[in-house]
Structures are given as C-alpha cells and as structure tokens.
Amino acid sequence: MQSPLSNPPMPATEVNRALLKDGIANANIPALLMVLYQMTGKAAWLQEPFAPGRSPGLDDNDSGQLPDEVQTQIRTAAEEAIEAWLAGKPLAIERPSNLRLAEMLSVAMTEHVPEEYGDIVAAGMGYDLEPTADTAIAADKTAIVIGGGVSGICAGIELGKLGIDYTLFEKNEDFGGTWFENRYPGCGVDTPSLTYTFSRRPNDWSMYFPLRDEIEGYLLDTAREFGLYDKARFRTHVEEARWNTATDQWDVTITTPDGKRETHSADYLFSAVGILNIPKFPQIDGLDEFAGEVYHTSRWPAEADLSGKRVAVIGNGASGMQVAPAIADEVSRMTIFARSKQWAAPFPQFRKKVPEGVRYLMQVVPLYRAWLEQRLSWTFNDRVHGTLFRDPEWEHPERAVNEINDAHRRVFTRYVEEQLQDRPELIERVLPEYPPFAKRMLLDNGWFRTIKKPHVDLIPEHLAKVEGNTLSTSSGETVEADVIILATGFQTTNVLGSYDIVGREGQLLRDHWGEDNASAYLGTLVPGFPNFFILLGPNVGSGHGGSMIRNIENQMHFAGQVVQCAEAQEASTVEVKETAYTDYSRRIDDAHDRLVWTHPGTENWYRNSQGRVVAITPWRNDAFWRMTRSPDEADLQFDHRQESSGAA
C-alpha cells in the first residue's frame, strides 16, 4: 500500500510558488531535514554539520540551533527537493522502517527516542494504515452514543466505518462537549494544534495552540463532514441506561427537549460523556447568598460584563491561569485566591500564529506536516515520561522524585524567579514545594505578568466565608468583590456520574465502583456491563502530556475491534472477564505507585479520596496504542445467540 505522504496533494501548476517559498523560509529546520532525507535519500542531511542542536525549554527549535549559513543551505536544498517532487520525482525513501523512523526522530529531537517508538511514529504518519473495517459484518447492529464532545465525535466516525446505525444523545444544543461549555475569556488548549486533531481529518490551524472558538469550529465541521448531525438529538438528557437481559440490548431512558420521557434501545452503548463534564463547586460558607454574581468558568454567561468591577477568582489551576490574564485589564480590582501552588512552564508559543507560508507548506507537502507533528507529539507527549519515576535511592524526595526531576525543578524555579524578580515577595507565594509534574504541569500564558499588576492581589489561602460583598480567608483577611469566578475545575473522579448505568442483575455501575473509585479494562470495559464501552474512561487521560484525542481514538479503535470479534463469533454480547479486569486494575495501580502522581505529600485532581489515581494513565502513549490495536479474546467473555445453539 502506497503511503499517503508519497504524492503531492495538488498539481504542480496550481502551487503558489511565492507562498511555498515563504513557508520553506520559515519552516522548522529539524522537520525540514527529515523531509530532505526522505526526498533525496542522502543520510548526510541527518549528520554534522546539518544535525540540529538541542533547544532549551518547550519552544519549537525552528532554527535547529544552527548557524544562519547552514540554515540557508538546508532551506535552499529543501526548496529544490520539493520542486523536484512536485514535478513528479518520487521520494527516494518512501517508507522508512519503523526503526529508522525512531532514529530519524532522535535526530530531529537531538535526544534518544526508544526504538519501539517507531511503531507509533509509523502509525501517526499513516504508514501503517489500519485495515478497512468490514462494514457488512455489523450492519445489522445498532448503537447509542451518549455525549457529543470529542469522544462522541470519535465514536460516530468509527461507527460509520463499521456500518453500524446509531443515535447520539447530547444534552447541549450542539456538538463540542467541553469546548461548547467552556467559553470563558482566554480559554484554549495546552496541546499543540497539530496533535489536537482527528487522525482522519487534518486541519489548517491558524495558531500553534488554538483558542476555544477555533477548536469548537473544527469539532462542528468534523461532525458535519462525517454526517454526525444526521444521527444526533440535541438538548436531550440521558437519565438511565439499563441492560435488558431478555433482548440483549441497552434500554436508554431520555428526557426530550420538551420534557417528555422516552426509551430507546440498541445493541451497543458508548458512553462519551468524558471526565471534564460535571463542574466542581467549592463548599464556601455563604457563597449562595453572595450579593454579586457568581459563575463557574464552564458556565460563563454570554452577557458577562466585568468592566470596572471588583473580581475574585477562586483557583489557580488551568482555567484560573487562563481566565485571570484574559480579564485582568478589564476589571478595576482582581483578587486571586490561590490555596495551592502550581508549576508553570514557559510558553513562548502562547497566542502565536502559524505563518501563512508555513500553513501553505503543510498543505502542499504533507510529509513536512507529518514530521512537524511527530516532533510536537514527542515533545509534549512522551518526552518527559521516563523522568517521572520515583527513585527510592534519591536523597531529596521532599523536593523531587529523582535527579532529572530535580533538574527540572531548578529550571522551572529559575523561570519563576526571572519572571518575578521585581516582586520577590510573590515568589514565596507561588513557588511549589512539591516535585514538578506531581500536579498537572501548566503553561504560563501571562500568569506571572498578571499577578504583578498593581491592581491584582494574590492571596495564598482558600476563600472561607462570604458575607454580602465581603470575602474572608481562613486567616481572617477580607476583600470586597462584585463578581466571584469559580475556576475550580471538575469532578474528575466522579466518572459517568451524570446518569445511571444498570448492568446485569440490576447492578448500578456506581455501586460496582464505589463512590469515586472507577476502574475499567483499558479504560473501556467493565465486567457485568455487556456491549458497553466507556470513552475517556478511568486511567485514559494523560498526566505527562499529550492529546486526549489520540487516546480516545485508540479506545474507539479497540471498541470497534471488539465489536467485530463478537460479530465474527455470532455472539449477542461481549464483555471483559472479571479476572482480566482485576489484573489490569492491579497493573494500573502498581505502575502508578512508582510514578510522581502518588508521591507522598502531594495532592492532585487525578486521585480519589483514597489516594488512588483514577483519572490518568501511567502508560507511555505508544504503550497504550499497542494495547488497543487488537483485543486479546482470552480476556473477553462472549455469549452466543440462543438460535445458534439450537434453542427455540
């Protein structure tokens, strides 16, 4: 099978040479070198004096740390090679081996990339395309999808490939999920746009890290392109999903937009409600009687007007760090209640637009886009994973989990000290004592500049009491406010808490799990709940970085493979065996026990009330990708139709 990167996507006569030339002139040198190597077959492009040097921090290293004259030589050669390719010259190396791909990425990243990582690079570049699903094998089946965010869109795309007719229920007025609900100023993604993209629908992003409006537009366009609107019912709330043993189907009870209750049935059920779904409201004495306005960042009112108002922001996590800088110059006074401290990394790409020429280069030369994506995937996904293991011999566990983690601490500490050198009293208030990455690593999008502003106060305590317009801290300090913004996140350990799921023998899923102790085989399957698949379920999110879209796509690919196995066996139901489920949960816990997120003395939203990590995966991204390629049928329980066993 020929690679989708082999041939130009447009005739050479239609290419805008001026725009292409501009794109090459501003292209990322390490990615351009990989293109040169494949187009020419000359290994010299991966060696001195062309091999890039290492860049500090998380910037894109566009220059490759190379002298200007060497960069010019590379760009000139790339332009010649691209012109020859556009004229019909085939790639000299159309399909590098997976081992060679890992070696190439090592050169592009100026650091060692494990040999086995070449497998996921090949998949990400479209070299190892998954076989097309047999749409006939499951065409007589039906499915219900609950949720229309990223997970629901992934489910709809895969079910379309399988030929399964489905209905999608979404409580909001449109697709988008968290990107429909979160409309607060400054809302955006902390994952590079090229990786925050469905593998089957590349996008011409305007920014390296897009804001929510562009993301929502992309999601809605994707839903349209794959026909999901024809399957969706909006403003529809799912009340209960109950397994019907008599029919071997799921009966899903909904409330329609006009308040009526209906029950719909289907063979398969896909829960795509995610974990960033139920807002977390803090317990603050008197908050309900606050004299001003109160809103959670995920429920931002369209008519909100903060001009000249005294605003209190509760929380300094991801949403708090985004909203505070975005509104700071609009308000008359801002008080930030920051009970906990957060590590924040430099973010040179914040609001940085992709140059028009570079956007055009990615369209004309998909191979360049593919290599740029692979560099970003490694940088923001798995690069740091190996540094997060707790070293039992490390002498300073109070500040880091190992020697490399301690070096990261020094780098991030220097950054904070540089940003706040003219306000040294703030350093003590914001500099964490716990190891880097023990909580979600945040990106500085103007946070440190904001807290230095003369009309901004940062109080390192929690808001304890509200009386009228007066807000009091636990130590008795008081401030006045007209608006309270709750940047307090979501109930991330309350997985699937928005509706009841009743499996075999009337068992409630929340009873099976307990209050906040969700677990699932590959984050997807639970015993006793046949034909039921959870997307972005327990231990699927990535704490060390990465695009959640990739892991959801991995899950949905796995679910599709399970469905095909069941259909091939003429089984009416399929579920995971209890032994496989228990073993996987044990492996998850054992892996997390060795990682930074369970480091003694740390707190994060990944853990439940017992300290068990529920929300994120301990696995490197390529490891989870391998686990979800094809089911191990020994881990699955298939029940066959009565008629196939000869029963009447």
XYZ file of C-alpha atoms in Angstrom:
648
model
C 0.000 0.000 0.000
C 1.420 3.366 -1.026
C 1.956 5.928 1.692
C -0.482 8.870 1.746
C 2.622 11.070 2.012
C 4.129 9.895 -1.268
C 2.387 12.055 -3.842
C 1.641 15.797 -3.942
C -1.950 16.590 -2.955
C -2.265 19.151 -5.774
C -0.928 19.556 -9.328
C 2.370 21.419 -9.569
C 0.775 24.008 -11.835
C -1.630 25.036 -9.068
C 1.034 25.621 -6.415
C 1.568 29.211 -5.266
C 5.357 29.388 -5.532
C 5.726 32.641 -3.601
C 3.734 31.295 -0.662
C 5.560 27.974 -0.764
C 8.938 29.725 -0.805
C 7.890 31.817 2.170
C 6.828 28.663 4.011
C 10.182 26.973 3.424
C 11.979 30.129 4.564
C 10.108 29.984 7.885
C 9.867 26.216 8.291
C 11.110 24.266 11.289
C 14.653 23.152 10.428
C 14.594 19.748 12.220
C 11.346 18.770 10.450
C 12.659 20.086 7.129
C 15.770 17.915 7.479
C 13.604 14.806 7.778
C 11.796 15.794 4.568
C 15.123 16.356 2.814
C 16.379 12.947 3.855
C 13.303 11.135 2.540
C 13.173 13.152 -0.683
C 16.873 12.777 -1.535
C 17.898 9.593 0.262
C 21.094 11.308 1.429
C 21.943 10.411 5.008
C 24.298 13.386 5.177
C 21.296 15.585 5.990
C 20.999 13.773 9.331
C 24.640 14.272 10.246
C 27.055 17.098 11.033
C 27.098 19.926 10.118
C 23.348 19.732 9.478
C 22.158 17.753 12.503
C 20.247 20.174 14.759
C 21.332 21.160 18.224
C 19.220 20.874 21.346
C 16.930 23.734 22.270
C 16.159 24.636 25.883
C 12.584 24.516 27.106
C 9.483 23.744 25.082
C 9.993 26.060 22.127
C 9.804 24.640 18.599
C 13.551 24.927 17.923
C 12.789 26.303 14.448
C 16.427 27.233 13.875
C 17.777 23.871 14.962
C 20.385 25.965 16.836
C 22.348 26.019 13.564
C 24.339 28.916 12.076
C 22.481 31.093 9.584
C 24.581 29.905 6.656
C 23.817 26.255 7.427
C 20.114 27.023 7.760
C 20.187 28.757 4.384
C 21.871 25.743 2.824
C 19.189 23.445 4.229
C 16.304 25.653 3.093
C 17.765 26.023 -0.414
C 18.212 22.266 -0.762
C 14.703 21.666 0.602
C 13.198 24.019 -1.959
C 14.995 22.193 -4.776
C 13.942 18.774 -3.465
C 10.312 19.848 -3.039
C 10.207 21.320 -6.555
C 11.556 18.058 -7.965
C 8.950 16.092 -6.018
C 6.166 18.364 -7.233
C 7.426 17.761 -10.784
C 6.973 14.022 -10.347
C 10.201 12.740 -8.800
C 9.294 10.011 -6.261
C 10.524 10.048 -2.697
C 13.934 8.391 -2.507
C 12.844 6.792 0.779
C 9.100 6.382 0.570
C 8.711 4.237 3.649
C 11.491 4.222 6.254
C 11.479 1.215 8.556
C 9.968 1.738 11.982
C 13.437 1.506 13.492
C 14.686 4.142 11.064
C 11.737 6.391 11.918
C 12.739 6.273 15.591
C 16.331 7.076 14.640
C 15.168 9.997 12.491
C 13.038 11.355 15.304
C 16.050 11.050 17.616
C 17.999 13.302 15.241
C 15.101 15.752 14.942
C 14.757 15.908 18.735
C 18.522 15.802 19.473
C 17.882 13.117 22.081
C 17.325 9.391 22.257
C 13.917 8.139 21.177
C 13.326 4.446 22.033
C 13.490 2.045 19.095
C 9.983 0.715 19.726
C 8.602 4.239 19.459
C 8.998 3.956 15.702
C 5.812 1.880 15.632
C 3.603 4.752 16.780
C 5.505 7.203 14.577
C 4.690 4.996 11.580
C 1.035 4.872 12.573
C 0.893 8.618 13.185
C 2.352 9.310 9.755
C -0.149 6.995 8.105
C 2.406 4.395 7.019
C 0.745 1.513 8.817
C -2.876 2.128 7.949
C -5.393 0.008 9.826
C -7.297 -2.398 7.577
C -10.649 -1.053 6.485
C -13.466 -2.355 8.668
C -15.858 -4.866 7.153
C -18.982 -2.729 7.193
C -21.130 -5.738 6.354
C -20.171 -7.708 9.459
C -22.039 -5.399 11.862
C -24.515 -3.697 9.537
C -27.480 -5.314 11.296
C -26.437 -3.861 14.660
C -27.447 -0.605 16.333
C -25.739 1.612 18.878
C -26.435 4.547 21.149
C -23.764 7.162 21.846
C -24.158 9.386 24.912
C -22.314 12.668 24.500
C -21.336 14.878 21.586
C -17.883 16.105 22.557
C -14.579 14.823 21.225
C -15.363 11.279 22.420
C -18.803 11.269 20.828
C -17.384 12.502 17.539
C -14.713 9.776 17.637
C -17.455 7.217 18.299
C -19.577 8.472 15.404
C -16.657 8.342 12.979
C -15.741 4.769 13.943
C -19.331 3.519 13.957
C -19.716 4.963 10.483
C -16.697 2.927 9.376
C -18.271 -0.191 10.884
C -21.594 0.438 9.163
C -23.456 0.429 12.489
C -26.563 2.599 12.632
C -26.530 4.737 15.761
C -28.270 7.549 17.596
C -26.282 10.154 19.504
C -27.821 11.939 22.505
C -26.322 15.260 23.589
C -27.559 17.430 26.455
C -26.318 20.673 24.868
C -27.597 22.469 21.772
C -24.698 21.327 19.593
C -21.573 19.222 19.368
C -18.382 20.275 21.139
C -18.635 18.953 24.685
C -16.190 20.789 26.909
C -15.432 23.209 24.059
C -19.126 24.036 23.799
C -19.476 24.593 27.532
C -16.238 26.408 28.361
C -16.492 29.909 26.904
C -14.574 31.901 29.458
C -12.089 34.545 28.228
C -8.685 33.077 27.438
C -9.994 29.511 27.100
C -7.733 27.405 24.908
C -5.840 24.161 24.642
C -2.437 23.380 26.157
C -1.716 20.779 23.474
C -0.217 21.685 20.076
C -2.886 22.066 17.426
C -1.332 19.505 15.090
C -1.720 16.825 17.746
C -5.149 18.038 18.884
C -6.587 16.883 15.580
C -8.565 13.826 14.494
C -6.303 11.476 12.578
C -8.881 11.223 9.790
C -9.376 14.976 9.433
C -6.262 17.181 9.286
C -6.932 20.856 9.820
C -5.383 24.122 8.681
C -4.934 25.605 12.159
C -4.255 29.336 12.447
C -2.387 29.048 15.761
C 0.145 26.665 17.242
C -2.089 26.406 20.350
C -5.626 27.355 19.279
C -8.218 29.077 21.414
C -11.653 27.605 22.058
C -13.540 29.304 19.208
C -11.283 27.760 16.565
C -11.386 24.392 18.322
C -15.169 24.410 18.545
C -15.431 25.353 14.876
C -13.163 22.445 13.958
C -15.227 19.997 16.003
C -18.509 21.158 14.465
C -17.068 20.988 10.953
C -15.796 17.469 11.632
C -19.220 16.368 12.884
C -20.742 17.806 9.709
C -18.232 16.169 7.389
C -18.821 12.703 8.854
C -22.608 13.019 8.905
C -22.990 13.068 12.682
C -25.700 15.721 12.624
C -27.998 13.242 10.893
C -27.636 10.921 13.891
C -27.758 13.459 16.733
C -30.547 14.550 19.054
C -29.647 17.693 20.994
C -30.972 19.177 24.238
C -31.662 15.583 25.236
C -30.728 14.420 28.713
C -29.981 10.754 29.373
C -31.487 9.652 32.670
C -30.649 5.947 32.709
C -29.143 3.166 30.639
C -30.361 -0.296 31.684
C -29.280 -3.674 30.315
C -32.228 -5.774 29.133
C -31.396 -9.461 29.536
C -34.473 -10.545 27.599
C -33.476 -8.654 24.473
C -29.683 -8.474 24.931
C -29.912 -4.742 24.377
C -29.486 -1.497 26.253
C -32.648 0.437 27.082
C -31.777 4.115 27.386
C -34.267 6.470 29.015
C -34.058 10.092 27.935
C -35.799 13.375 28.617
C -36.561 15.210 25.378
C -36.266 18.985 24.914
C -39.990 19.365 25.610
C -39.750 17.397 28.862
C -41.128 14.055 27.696
C -39.542 10.758 28.709
C -38.715 8.186 26.058
C -36.884 4.871 25.988
C -34.623 3.876 23.097
C -32.949 0.506 22.645
C -29.745 -0.563 20.903
C -27.303 -3.464 20.788
C -24.267 -1.442 21.833
C -23.841 1.509 24.188
C -20.987 4.022 24.049
C -20.605 6.441 26.946
C -18.832 9.531 25.638
C -19.518 11.990 28.455
C -15.856 12.428 29.439
C -14.429 13.466 32.804
C -14.425 17.265 32.337
C -18.180 17.283 32.446
C -19.549 17.922 35.933
C -18.405 21.265 37.415
C -16.842 21.175 40.854
C -18.356 23.778 43.174
C -16.414 24.517 46.363
C -18.068 24.415 49.757
C -17.785 28.036 50.903
C -19.882 29.350 53.763
C -22.307 31.992 52.471
C -21.446 31.615 48.792
C -25.094 31.064 47.835
C -26.014 34.399 49.451
C -23.260 36.421 47.761
C -24.580 39.895 46.906
C -22.945 39.918 43.465
C -22.651 37.487 40.570
C -21.109 34.011 40.771
C -20.259 31.801 37.830
C -18.157 28.762 37.165
C -15.729 29.037 34.261
C -17.589 26.220 32.468
C -20.865 28.150 32.778
C -19.650 31.560 31.623
C -22.639 33.792 30.786
C -22.682 35.361 27.321
C -23.748 38.681 28.827
C -20.917 38.818 31.389
C -19.528 42.349 31.762
C -16.581 42.765 34.110
C -15.692 46.318 33.146
C -14.660 48.302 36.200
C -15.769 45.595 38.627
C -14.025 44.086 41.610
C -13.479 40.441 40.694
C -12.408 37.482 42.812
C -11.008 34.427 41.056
C -11.149 31.213 43.081
C -8.493 28.764 41.953
C -5.229 28.917 40.031
C -5.309 25.696 38.036
C -5.536 25.512 34.250
C -8.744 27.530 33.879
C -7.694 30.052 36.530
C -4.357 30.637 34.843
C -6.154 31.227 31.557
C -9.021 33.445 32.684
C -7.145 35.758 35.053
C -4.693 37.185 32.464
C -7.510 37.471 29.905
C -9.694 39.714 32.101
C -7.093 41.486 34.254
C -7.000 44.701 32.225
C -10.791 44.894 32.139
C -11.508 44.845 35.866
C -10.896 47.548 38.455
C -9.556 45.126 41.045
C -8.733 41.432 40.975
C -8.179 39.146 43.920
C -6.945 35.624 43.216
C -7.479 33.030 45.932
C -4.685 30.538 45.240
C -4.731 27.993 48.042
C -2.307 25.668 46.260
C 0.822 26.396 44.263
C 1.328 25.374 40.646
C 4.308 24.691 38.460
C 4.058 26.644 35.203
C 6.424 26.189 32.284
C 7.500 28.886 29.810
C 5.049 29.155 26.920
C 6.714 31.001 24.020
C 4.031 29.798 21.585
C 1.190 31.465 23.504
C -1.180 33.129 21.009
C 1.477 32.619 18.345
C 0.002 32.397 14.876
C 1.263 29.904 12.312
C 2.780 31.989 9.475
C 0.675 31.888 6.322
C 3.543 30.421 4.318
C 4.115 27.626 6.830
C 0.395 26.779 6.780
C 0.632 26.565 3.000
C 3.772 24.407 3.158
C 1.924 21.907 5.363
C -0.858 21.681 2.782
C 1.448 21.317 -0.235
C 3.929 18.959 1.464
C 2.061 16.684 3.901
C 5.359 14.952 4.691
C 6.569 18.175 6.336
C 3.374 18.443 8.335
C 3.734 14.799 9.416
C 7.267 15.303 10.717
C 6.346 18.528 12.466
C 3.509 16.683 14.196
C 5.797 13.837 15.267
C 8.256 16.299 16.808
C 5.452 18.006 18.715
C 3.991 14.658 19.773
C 7.275 13.580 21.329
C 7.936 16.995 22.922
C 4.524 17.358 24.541
C 3.638 13.676 24.991
C 6.245 11.134 25.955
C 9.496 13.047 26.208
C 9.115 13.554 29.939
C 7.541 10.188 30.838
C 10.794 8.428 31.705
C 11.710 11.185 34.168
C 8.607 10.755 36.333
C 9.519 7.527 38.115
C 10.200 7.685 41.829
C 13.783 6.749 42.629
C 13.844 5.009 46.043
C 17.564 5.849 46.356
C 17.078 9.559 45.707
C 18.181 11.557 48.762
C 15.767 14.508 48.448
C 12.245 13.148 47.989
C 10.850 16.268 49.675
C 11.576 18.309 46.539
C 11.835 15.846 43.630
C 11.348 12.187 42.725
C 14.721 11.665 41.047
C 17.803 13.520 39.853
C 16.366 14.556 36.477
C 13.143 15.700 38.113
C 15.274 17.811 40.436
C 16.973 19.377 37.410
C 13.526 20.192 36.016
C 12.744 21.817 39.337
C 15.787 24.060 39.047
C 14.835 25.104 35.512
C 11.241 25.930 36.428
C 12.352 27.676 39.623
C 14.746 29.900 37.681
C 11.927 30.791 35.316
C 9.635 31.831 38.183
C 12.421 33.856 39.790
C 13.166 35.603 36.485
C 9.513 36.437 35.923
C 9.046 37.810 39.455
C 12.471 39.311 40.113
C 10.929 42.754 40.626
C 8.310 41.332 43.018
C 10.331 38.900 45.172
C 7.587 38.733 47.819
C 5.421 36.886 45.290
C 7.966 34.135 44.706
C 7.326 32.533 48.084
C 3.570 32.653 47.439
C 3.704 30.813 44.117
C 6.776 28.574 44.132
C 5.683 24.985 44.863
C 7.372 22.766 47.408
C 6.300 19.524 45.718
C 8.083 17.878 42.745
C 7.403 19.144 39.224
C 4.697 17.163 37.398
C 3.149 15.887 40.654
C 0.215 18.026 39.571
C -0.765 18.913 36.040
C 2.041 20.994 34.554
C 0.620 24.333 33.450
C 1.813 26.735 30.765
C 2.480 30.378 31.544
C 0.177 32.394 29.302
C 0.825 35.672 31.067
C 0.075 34.448 34.583
C 3.231 35.814 36.214
C 2.883 39.154 34.427
C -0.702 39.337 35.646
C -0.081 38.721 39.334
C 2.492 41.543 39.281
C -0.049 44.133 38.149
C -0.703 46.822 40.797
C -4.459 46.175 40.883
C -4.073 42.393 41.276
C -3.701 40.664 44.651
C -2.789 37.022 45.081
C -3.863 35.516 48.390
C -2.291 32.093 49.115
C -5.299 30.895 51.086
C -8.720 29.479 50.349
C -11.872 31.564 50.468
C -13.537 30.549 53.724
C -16.595 32.776 54.067
C -18.817 35.167 52.116
C -20.965 37.840 53.742
C -22.714 40.230 51.396
C -19.899 41.536 49.179
C -17.213 40.736 51.739
C -14.963 37.716 51.215
C -12.942 36.341 54.119
C -9.969 33.983 54.094
C -9.287 31.315 56.684
C -6.856 33.698 58.428
C -9.450 36.483 58.600
C -8.206 38.675 55.744
C -11.119 40.350 53.943
C -11.664 41.795 50.457
C -14.654 43.254 48.645
C -15.914 41.839 45.351
C -18.713 42.369 42.843
C -18.135 39.118 40.934
C -16.825 35.717 42.000
C -15.378 33.459 39.300
C -15.097 29.799 40.249
C -12.092 28.407 38.381
C -12.410 25.229 40.413
C -12.425 22.551 37.733
C -14.497 19.399 37.522
C -15.469 16.286 39.466
C -12.855 14.225 37.660
C -13.118 11.146 39.879
C -16.915 11.023 39.572
C -16.719 9.087 36.317
C -20.051 8.714 34.481
C -21.824 10.478 37.319
C -24.348 12.312 35.148
C -26.683 9.330 34.595
C -27.431 5.862 35.984
C -25.985 2.775 34.296
C -27.588 -0.520 35.306
C -25.916 -3.731 34.147
C -26.642 -7.410 34.599
C -28.821 -8.377 37.575
C -29.677 -4.723 38.229
C -26.228 -3.678 39.369
C -25.562 0.060 39.325
C -22.170 0.959 37.900
C -21.559 3.482 40.676
C -22.173 0.699 43.223
C -19.765 -1.568 41.350
C -17.093 1.130 41.536
C -17.901 2.760 44.827
C -18.167 6.491 45.387
C -15.113 7.622 43.416
C -13.099 4.515 42.594
C -13.735 3.983 38.891
C -11.757 1.355 37.012
C -12.037 -0.190 33.551
C -10.128 -2.638 31.399
C -8.102 -0.437 29.017
C -10.269 2.365 30.379
C -13.094 0.939 28.266
C -14.746 -2.270 29.558
C -16.313 -3.278 32.884
C -17.477 -6.833 33.737
C -21.199 -7.225 34.228
C -21.910 -4.471 31.702
C -22.055 -6.228 28.328
C -21.821 -4.435 24.988
C -20.860 -1.293 26.884
C -17.848 0.894 26.066
C -16.535 3.887 28.019
C -14.590 6.559 26.147
C -12.139 8.752 28.028
C -12.856 6.477 30.948
C -10.780 5.739 34.040
C -6.989 5.971 33.615
C -7.115 7.127 29.994
C -6.229 10.822 30.267
C -2.555 11.692 30.004
C -0.938 13.284 33.034
C 2.502 13.553 31.466
C 1.195 15.340 28.392
C -0.378 14.531 25.091
C -3.516 14.850 23.072
C -6.556 13.186 24.582
C -7.902 12.790 21.042
C -5.262 10.156 20.313
C -6.109 8.041 23.351
C -9.840 8.313 22.629
C -9.223 7.242 19.038
C -7.200 4.312 20.376
C -10.104 3.332 22.622
C -12.648 3.612 19.838
C -10.458 1.566 17.510
C -10.264 -1.092 20.227
C -14.032 -0.980 20.751
C -14.584 -1.428 17.038
C -12.289 -4.439 17.042
C -14.208 -5.944 19.987
C -17.495 -5.469 18.131
C -16.069 -7.162 15.051
C -14.831 -10.086 17.170
C -18.290 -10.501 18.688
C -19.952 -10.373 15.286
C -17.476 -12.836 13.794
C -18.315 -15.255 16.616
C -22.045 -14.594 16.180
C -22.135 -13.588 19.833
C -25.017 -11.495 21.095
C -22.931 -9.970 23.902
C -19.329 -9.335 24.777
C -17.755 -8.087 27.988
C -14.445 -8.273 29.779
C -13.804 -11.180 32.144
C -13.546 -10.345 35.836
C -10.026 -11.786 36.016
C -8.762 -9.629 33.142
C -10.446 -6.547 34.614
C -8.936 -7.130 38.056
C -5.499 -7.863 36.644
C -5.491 -4.696 34.551
C -6.576 -2.593 37.539
C -3.749 -4.095 39.588
C -1.242 -3.308 36.828
C -2.506 0.277 36.672
C -2.133 0.724 40.428
C 1.297 -0.919 40.526
C 2.517 1.342 37.738
C 1.162 4.466 39.415
C 2.771 3.504 42.700
C 6.124 4.047 41.002
C 5.266 7.425 39.488
C 5.285 11.037 40.630
C 1.490 11.398 40.969
C 1.464 9.160 44.068
C 4.478 10.818 45.659
C 3.879 11.189 49.419
C 2.659 14.609 50.441
C 1.300 15.611 47.043
C -2.284 16.277 46.016
C -3.802 16.424 42.552
C -7.153 16.018 40.822
C -6.047 12.696 39.378
C -6.541 10.854 42.694
C -9.678 9.803 44.525
C -10.451 10.155 48.223
C -8.372 7.056 48.989
C -5.358 8.388 47.106
C -5.736 6.033 44.147
C -5.070 7.567 40.720
C -8.316 7.336 38.756
C -8.153 9.968 36.024
C -4.880 9.440 34.172
C -2.833 6.664 32.648
C 0.580 5.522 33.856
C 1.446 4.262 30.370
C 3.531 5.942 27.741
C 1.386 6.829 24.724
C 2.891 4.199 22.431
C 2.299 1.531 25.087
C -1.433 2.303 25.251
C -1.538 2.435 21.455
C -0.144 -1.130 21.319
C -2.603 -2.370 23.958
C -5.544 -1.159 21.889
C -4.550 -2.490 18.454
C -6.477 -5.752 18.733
C -8.349 -7.486 21.554
C -6.979 -10.484 23.385
C -10.032 -12.699 23.046
C -8.904 -14.700 26.080
C -9.751 -11.612 28.151
C -13.290 -11.392 26.768
C -16.499 -13.260 27.544
C -18.785 -13.926 24.569
C -22.398 -15.032 24.962
C -23.968 -16.523 21.869
C -27.409 -16.118 20.470
C -29.893 -18.740 21.549
C -30.739 -19.706 17.988
C -27.091 -20.514 17.229
C -27.128 -23.134 19.991
C -30.271 -24.779 18.626
C -32.712 -23.345 21.188
C -36.192 -22.416 20.059
